[in-house]
Structure formats: C-alpha cells, structure tokens
GROMACS .gro file of C-alpha atoms in nm:
model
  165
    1UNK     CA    1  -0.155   4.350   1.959
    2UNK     CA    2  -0.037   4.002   1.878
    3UNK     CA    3   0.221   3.908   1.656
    4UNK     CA    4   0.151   3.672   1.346
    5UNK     CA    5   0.358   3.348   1.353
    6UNK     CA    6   0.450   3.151   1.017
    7UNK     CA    7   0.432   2.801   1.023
    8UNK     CA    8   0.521   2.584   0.784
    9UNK     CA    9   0.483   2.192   0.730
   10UNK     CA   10   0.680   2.064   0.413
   11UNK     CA   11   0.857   1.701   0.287
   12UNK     CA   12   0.799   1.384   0.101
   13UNK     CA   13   0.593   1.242   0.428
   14UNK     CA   14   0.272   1.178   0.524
   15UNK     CA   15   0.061   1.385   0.781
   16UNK     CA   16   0.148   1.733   0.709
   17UNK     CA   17  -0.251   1.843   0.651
   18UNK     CA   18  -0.300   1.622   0.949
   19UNK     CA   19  -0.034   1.864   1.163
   20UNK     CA   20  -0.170   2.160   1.039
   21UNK     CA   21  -0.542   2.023   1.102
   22UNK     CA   22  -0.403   1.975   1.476
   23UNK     CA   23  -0.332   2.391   1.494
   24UNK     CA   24  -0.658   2.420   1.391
   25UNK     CA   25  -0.812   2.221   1.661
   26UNK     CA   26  -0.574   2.336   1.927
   27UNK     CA   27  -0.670   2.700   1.810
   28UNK     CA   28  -1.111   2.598   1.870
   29UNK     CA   29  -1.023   2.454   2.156
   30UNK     CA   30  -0.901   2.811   2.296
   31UNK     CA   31  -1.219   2.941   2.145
   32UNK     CA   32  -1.035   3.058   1.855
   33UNK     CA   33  -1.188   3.075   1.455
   34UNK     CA   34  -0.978   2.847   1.201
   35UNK     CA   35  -1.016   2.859   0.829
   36UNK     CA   36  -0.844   2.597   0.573
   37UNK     CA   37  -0.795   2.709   0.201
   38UNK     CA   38  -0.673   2.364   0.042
   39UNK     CA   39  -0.526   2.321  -0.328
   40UNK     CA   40  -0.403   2.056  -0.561
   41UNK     CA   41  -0.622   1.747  -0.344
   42UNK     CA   42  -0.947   1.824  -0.621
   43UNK     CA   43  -1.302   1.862  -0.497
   44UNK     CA   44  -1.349   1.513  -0.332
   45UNK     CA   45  -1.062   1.542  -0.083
   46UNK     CA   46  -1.331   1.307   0.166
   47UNK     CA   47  -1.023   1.281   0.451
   48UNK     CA   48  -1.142   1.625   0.599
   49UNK     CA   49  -1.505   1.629   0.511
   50UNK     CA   50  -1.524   1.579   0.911
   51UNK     CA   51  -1.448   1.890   0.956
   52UNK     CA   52  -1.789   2.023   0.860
   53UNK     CA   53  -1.884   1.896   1.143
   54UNK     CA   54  -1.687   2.152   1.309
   55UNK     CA   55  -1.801   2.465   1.165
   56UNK     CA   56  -1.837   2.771   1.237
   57UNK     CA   57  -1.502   2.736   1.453
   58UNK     CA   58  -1.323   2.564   1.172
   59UNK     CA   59  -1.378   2.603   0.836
   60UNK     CA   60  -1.278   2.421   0.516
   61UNK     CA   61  -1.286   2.573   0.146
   62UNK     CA   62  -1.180   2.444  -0.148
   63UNK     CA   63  -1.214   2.648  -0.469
   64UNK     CA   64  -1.137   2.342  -0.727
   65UNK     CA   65  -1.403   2.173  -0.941
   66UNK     CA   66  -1.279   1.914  -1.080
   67UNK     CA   67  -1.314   1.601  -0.851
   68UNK     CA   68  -0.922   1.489  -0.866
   69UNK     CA   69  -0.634   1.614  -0.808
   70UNK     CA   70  -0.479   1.896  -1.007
   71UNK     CA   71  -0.178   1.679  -1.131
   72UNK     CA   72  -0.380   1.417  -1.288
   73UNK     CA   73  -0.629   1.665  -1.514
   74UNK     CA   74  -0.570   1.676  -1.837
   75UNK     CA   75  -0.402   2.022  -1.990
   76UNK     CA   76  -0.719   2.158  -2.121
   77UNK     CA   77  -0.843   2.130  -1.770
   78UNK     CA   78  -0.588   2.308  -1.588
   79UNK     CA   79  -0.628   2.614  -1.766
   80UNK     CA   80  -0.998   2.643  -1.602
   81UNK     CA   81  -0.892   2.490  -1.253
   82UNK     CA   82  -0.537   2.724  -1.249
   83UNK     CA   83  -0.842   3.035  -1.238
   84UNK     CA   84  -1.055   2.846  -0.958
   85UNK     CA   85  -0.717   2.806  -0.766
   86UNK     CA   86  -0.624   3.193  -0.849
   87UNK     CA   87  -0.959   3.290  -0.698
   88UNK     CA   88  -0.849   3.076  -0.390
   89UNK     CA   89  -0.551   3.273  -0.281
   90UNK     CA   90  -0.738   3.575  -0.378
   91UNK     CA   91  -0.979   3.422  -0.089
   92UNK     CA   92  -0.633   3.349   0.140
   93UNK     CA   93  -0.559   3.765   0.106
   94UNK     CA   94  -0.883   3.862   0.163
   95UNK     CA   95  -0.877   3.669   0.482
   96UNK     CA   96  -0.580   3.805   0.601
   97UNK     CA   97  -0.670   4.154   0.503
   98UNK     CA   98  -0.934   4.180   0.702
   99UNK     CA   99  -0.836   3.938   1.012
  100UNK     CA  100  -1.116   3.687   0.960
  101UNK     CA  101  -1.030   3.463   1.150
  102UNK     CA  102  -0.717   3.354   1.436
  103UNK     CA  103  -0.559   3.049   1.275
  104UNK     CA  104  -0.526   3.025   0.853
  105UNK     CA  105  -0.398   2.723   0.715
  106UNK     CA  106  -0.343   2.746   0.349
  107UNK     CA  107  -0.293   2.368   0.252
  108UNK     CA  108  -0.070   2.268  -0.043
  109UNK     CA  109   0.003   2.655  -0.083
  110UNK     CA  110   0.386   2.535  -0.142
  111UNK     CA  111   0.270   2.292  -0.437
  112UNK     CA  112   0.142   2.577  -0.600
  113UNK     CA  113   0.486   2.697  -0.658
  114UNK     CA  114   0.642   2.397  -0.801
  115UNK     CA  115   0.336   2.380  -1.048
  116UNK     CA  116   0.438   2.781  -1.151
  117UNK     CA  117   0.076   2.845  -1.041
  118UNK     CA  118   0.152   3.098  -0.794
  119UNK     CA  119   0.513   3.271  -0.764
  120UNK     CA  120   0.765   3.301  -0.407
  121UNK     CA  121   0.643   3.714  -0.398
  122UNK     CA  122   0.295   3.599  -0.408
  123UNK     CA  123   0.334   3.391  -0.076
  124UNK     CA  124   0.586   3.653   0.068
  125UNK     CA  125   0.304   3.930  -0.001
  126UNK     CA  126   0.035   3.712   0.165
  127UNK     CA  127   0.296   3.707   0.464
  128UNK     CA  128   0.372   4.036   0.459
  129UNK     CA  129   0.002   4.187   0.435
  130UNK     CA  130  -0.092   4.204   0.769
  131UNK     CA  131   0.118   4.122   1.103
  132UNK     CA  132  -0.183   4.104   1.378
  133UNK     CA  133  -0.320   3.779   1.315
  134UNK     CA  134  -0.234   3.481   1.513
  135UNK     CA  135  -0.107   3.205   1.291
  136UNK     CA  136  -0.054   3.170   0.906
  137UNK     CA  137   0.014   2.782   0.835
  138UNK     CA  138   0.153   2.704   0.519
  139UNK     CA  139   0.208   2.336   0.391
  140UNK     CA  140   0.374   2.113   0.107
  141UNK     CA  141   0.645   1.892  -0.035
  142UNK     CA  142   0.916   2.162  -0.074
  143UNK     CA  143   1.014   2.484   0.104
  144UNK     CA  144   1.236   2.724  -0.131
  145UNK     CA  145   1.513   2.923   0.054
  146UNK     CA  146   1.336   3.234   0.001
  147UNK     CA  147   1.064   3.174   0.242
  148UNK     CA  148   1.280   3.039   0.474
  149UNK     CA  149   1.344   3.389   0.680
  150UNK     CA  150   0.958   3.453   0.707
  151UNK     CA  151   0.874   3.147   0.870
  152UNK     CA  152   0.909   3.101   1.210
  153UNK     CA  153   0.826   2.737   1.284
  154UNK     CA  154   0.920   2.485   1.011
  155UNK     CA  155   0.865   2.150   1.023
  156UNK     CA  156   0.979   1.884   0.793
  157UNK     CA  157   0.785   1.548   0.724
  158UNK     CA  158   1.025   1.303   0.537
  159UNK     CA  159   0.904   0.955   0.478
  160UNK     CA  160   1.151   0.682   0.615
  161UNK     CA  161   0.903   0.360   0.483
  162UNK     CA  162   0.636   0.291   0.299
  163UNK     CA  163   0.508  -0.064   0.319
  164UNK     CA  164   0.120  -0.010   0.174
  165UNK     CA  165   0.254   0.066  -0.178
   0.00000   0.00000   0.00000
C-alpha cells in the first residue's frame, strides 16, 4: 500500500501552478491519472486550457462561473461563487475518498483560507481522509503553521524582481 505524500507550493512568486502542473505531468508520464481542482483564477483561467489536450490522464476542473477572478467580483457575487467553490472541495473529498485518481493538485486551496472561504480543519480533514493515494498537492501565497506538520514537501516561491509591471 503506498503512502500519500503532501506537497505544498506557497509565496508571493510566480510559477507555483506551473510546479504543481510539472507533478502532474511527471505523474502521466509513469502512466499515472492526475486531476486539478483550481480556485480563485475565475472561469477563463486560458494558461492551462492546454491541458485538455491531455485528458483523460490529466484533468482540469474548475467549479467557478464567473469569468474573473474571485477577488475582483463584486460582494453580491461572492456569495453565489463562495457556493460554486464549496461544491469544489466537496469535489477535492470525494476524490480522495474514493482514490480517483494518483496525483491531486488542489490549486489556490491555501487562498481559500485567507479569503475565510474554507477553514485550516477543512484542509487538515481533506489530508487526513484517506492515506493510500499517491500525492495531494496543495498551492498558494501563504502556508499557516498549522499545516506545516502534514506536509511533507514544501516549497516556497518568493519573487526577487519584477520588471513587466
């Protein structure tokens, strides 16, 4: 029986979809399934729209309507898109539950937390539910202490310049 690894791609730099992404690939490329639950990038997220092309071994959901980002929707909005991003991480336990797939990268899950969408028990539970699967991926801007002793890879992606701004 294999043992689940956490890992976990958080900071104020760019690229940590892009590393997580890369487990995904890695993972196909072993003939292993990948699924990627994003939140907070909106509907028309087009960066990763390749990945289609890469279904059934990887596969991308998004559970938000509107087409931008959660931060920019006005508060009438959020109420609506705070219940299509609830049914999401219903979709992340589900998946985990019953071991859909080898490799589950659950993209901006950490955002979720400094928004008070989600709370640190919710992501610990999703953690804790099953310990067979492969790899659980989690990624955002900031990793509270609590999770820290659950994960067993972090990574942190700080920005040192910016020049396109």
């Amino acid at each position: 029986m294999k043992k689940r690894v956490v890992q976990v791609y958080y900071g104020s730099g760019k690229g940590k979809t892009s590393a997580a992404v890369g487990q995904c690939i890695r993972a196909a490329s072993l003939g292993e399934s990948a699924i990627i639950i994003q939140f907070l990038k909106g509907k028309d997220a087009e960066e990763f729209n390749f990945l289609e092309k890469l279904e059934p071994d990887i596969k991308l959901f998004r559970f938000e309507k509107a087409m931008q980002s959660y931060d920019s929707l006005l508060d009438s909005q959020k109420k609506e898109e705070r219940q299509n991003i609830l049914n999401g991480v219903n979709f992340a336990r589900k998946v985990i539950d019953t071991g859909e797939c080898d490799v589950l990268v659950l993209d901006e899950i950490l955002g979720l937390l400094d928004l008070d969408i989600i709370k640190i028990e919710d992501i610990i539970h999703l953690i804790e539910l099953r310990d067979d699967y492969s790899r659980l991926v989690l990624t955002g801007r900031n990793l509270p202490k609590e999770l820290v002793p659950y994960a067993d890879v972090i990574s942190k992606i700080d920005l040192e310049k910016d020049l396109t701004k």
